[in-house]
Amino acid sequence: MRVLVIGAGPAGMRCAEAAATRGLAVTLAGAEAALPYDRVALGRVLSGEAEPGALITHDARTLRGLGIAYRPATHVTAVQAGTATTARGETLEFDRCVLATGSEAVRLPLPGAEMAGVFLYRSIADVQAIRRHVVHGTRAVVIGGGLLGLEAAVSLSQIGARVTVVHAVGWPMERQLDAPAGALLAQQLGATRRLRFAMPAKTEAIEGAGHVAALRLADGSRIPCDLVVMAVGVRPHVALAQASGLAVNRGVVVDDAMRTSEPSILAVGECAEHLGTVCGLVTPALAMAEIAAATLAGDVAAYAPRPDTAALKVSGIAVWSAGEIAPADAEAVTLTDEEAGHYRRLWLREGRLVGAVLYGDTADAPFYLDLMARGRPVAPFRAHLAFGARFAEAA
Ligand SMILES: Cc1cc2nc3c(=O)[nH]c(=O)nc-3n(C[C@H](O)[C@H](O)[C@H](O)COP(=O)(O)OP(=O)(O)OC[C@H]3O[C@@H](n4cnc5c(N)ncnc54)[C@H](O)[C@@H]3O)c2cc1C
């Protein structure tokens, strides 16, 4: 059976590898020019800790060894029964096709957003472009204080930029952290990484004559800068699925076996929408890829989502969260050790853990994740729950 995987990000690569290992004839077509690489580790290239080549996960020899025909710089524009068309006008034939087109970074539609010196943070090409613009003392603004924005800000600071993070909400990573944990994080990033924060702050325009000179905020203040990185979120890449007539909501709608509305076409990773949810992390994207490979091989397999977890990849800063954060209808258990800079808050509904934030000490993350994933009642050890696995399990 000939399988065409479209998109060579982590999900596409994993699906191609798993399908090839099961003896299927796989072609992997990706829009990016690079060999498949570890997107999650891009911050290490931005910070100068790694060369771009170090992120490559599968070189040409490995791909050949797996029997995968790799086609880089191949943008697929349409898929119909059995054939895909590329932007260069080629036709690729297949029996089954997998969309793994991932997400694109959102560019805020601000005045000045297209100016030189404004960058996105999604691909190796983006990171290389940013690096070409940074010298010691460059004044950088990162718009967006989520996971990616903070990682970009820390990496920029590591290569000598003076960085301000502009964030619309009152504390960073508000989707993963509650306000007290967010405040601890901002304080620690300021003290240890010299990051400045403007929050809550709304960006109104990027000013400059041909090149970025300042960011104007809604309150009229200006932040002079030489470089702007937008890290304000991603949206699923669904243009190809739409052009091909597949059912699309926010993402390409898939069933448990990763089949789209056209059963010969599957979708995996961040472009796929399963049970109304689009994933934004690599672990579920890879899990979907494995399920799709099994489906392609004729096995019965079903994707079962697990609670999302988030961890910041900044050395010396231990922060982790999972599940629902500060839901209004849950009770909270809080443990704080101000001296040590430790904070943890757990949310319970109907006697079960539904969300957790750990700051300063994240050693118990696997324990809490397991409780959530299995929906285990916590009543037998509730009094010890906040102290972690060692105490709860001894109770
Ligand atoms: C800097 C950074 C750090 C991150 N850190 C973490 C982390 O710590 N933990 C975590 O869980 N996640 C992290 N993520 C998110 C993680 O990278 C994504 O969850 C993961 O890449 C999703 O994989 P994917 O294959 O579904 O999509 P993508 O990685 O987006 O890959 C999709 C690929 O498809 C290609 N494509 C799109 N349309 C077409 C087309 N029509 N034809 C051909 N090719 C096409 C794209 O060019 C792209 O190469 C990070 C992301 C970034 C940018």
Short mmCIF file of N, CA and C in Angstrom, two decimals, residues 7 11-12 14 108 116 138 149 159 192 238 243 291 297 388:
data_model
loop_
_atom_site.label_atom_id
_atom_site.label_comp_id
_atom_site.label_asym_id
_atom_site.label_seq_id
_atom_site.Cartn_x
_atom_site.Cartn_y
_atom_site.Cartn_z
N GLY A 7 3.42 16.76 5.50
CA GLY A 7 3.88 17.51 6.68
C GLY A 7 4.93 16.66 7.39
N ALA A 11 4.77 14.90 14.17
CA ALA A 11 3.69 13.92 13.98
C ALA A 11 3.82 13.22 12.63
N GLY A 12 4.11 13.98 11.58
CA GLY A 12 4.26 13.38 10.25
C GLY A 12 5.42 12.41 10.22
N ARG A 14 6.80 10.83 12.77
CA ARG A 14 6.52 9.62 13.58
C ARG A 14 5.58 8.67 12.84
N LEU A 108 -0.18 38.79 14.57
CA LEU A 108 -1.22 39.74 14.95
C LEU A 108 -1.41 40.76 13.83
N ALA A 116 10.24 44.88 8.56
CA ALA A 116 11.49 44.16 8.84
C ALA A 116 11.78 44.24 10.34
N THR A 138 20.93 44.24 21.70
CA THR A 138 19.70 44.42 20.91
C THR A 138 18.50 44.52 21.87
N GLY A 149 6.52 32.16 24.27
CA GLY A 149 7.03 33.53 24.40
C GLY A 149 8.12 33.60 25.46
N ILE A 159 21.55 35.37 24.61
CA ILE A 159 22.52 35.81 23.59
C ILE A 159 22.70 37.33 23.64
N THR A 192 16.46 36.30 37.61
CA THR A 192 17.55 35.43 37.13
C THR A 192 17.86 35.60 35.65
N VAL A 238 -5.15 24.26 8.26
CA VAL A 238 -6.23 23.45 7.69
C VAL A 238 -6.55 23.81 6.23
N ALA A 243 -9.33 22.90 1.21
CA ALA A 243 -9.29 22.88 -0.26
C ALA A 243 -9.64 21.49 -0.80
N ILE A 291 -1.34 5.88 16.31
CA ILE A 291 -2.67 5.31 16.04
C ILE A 291 -2.94 5.29 14.53
N ALA A 297 -2.22 0.19 8.75
CA ALA A 297 -1.80 -1.22 8.60
C ALA A 297 -2.96 -2.18 8.79
N GLY A 388 2.38 15.16 48.32
CA GLY A 388 2.97 14.37 47.26
C GLY A 388 2.86 12.87 47.45
#
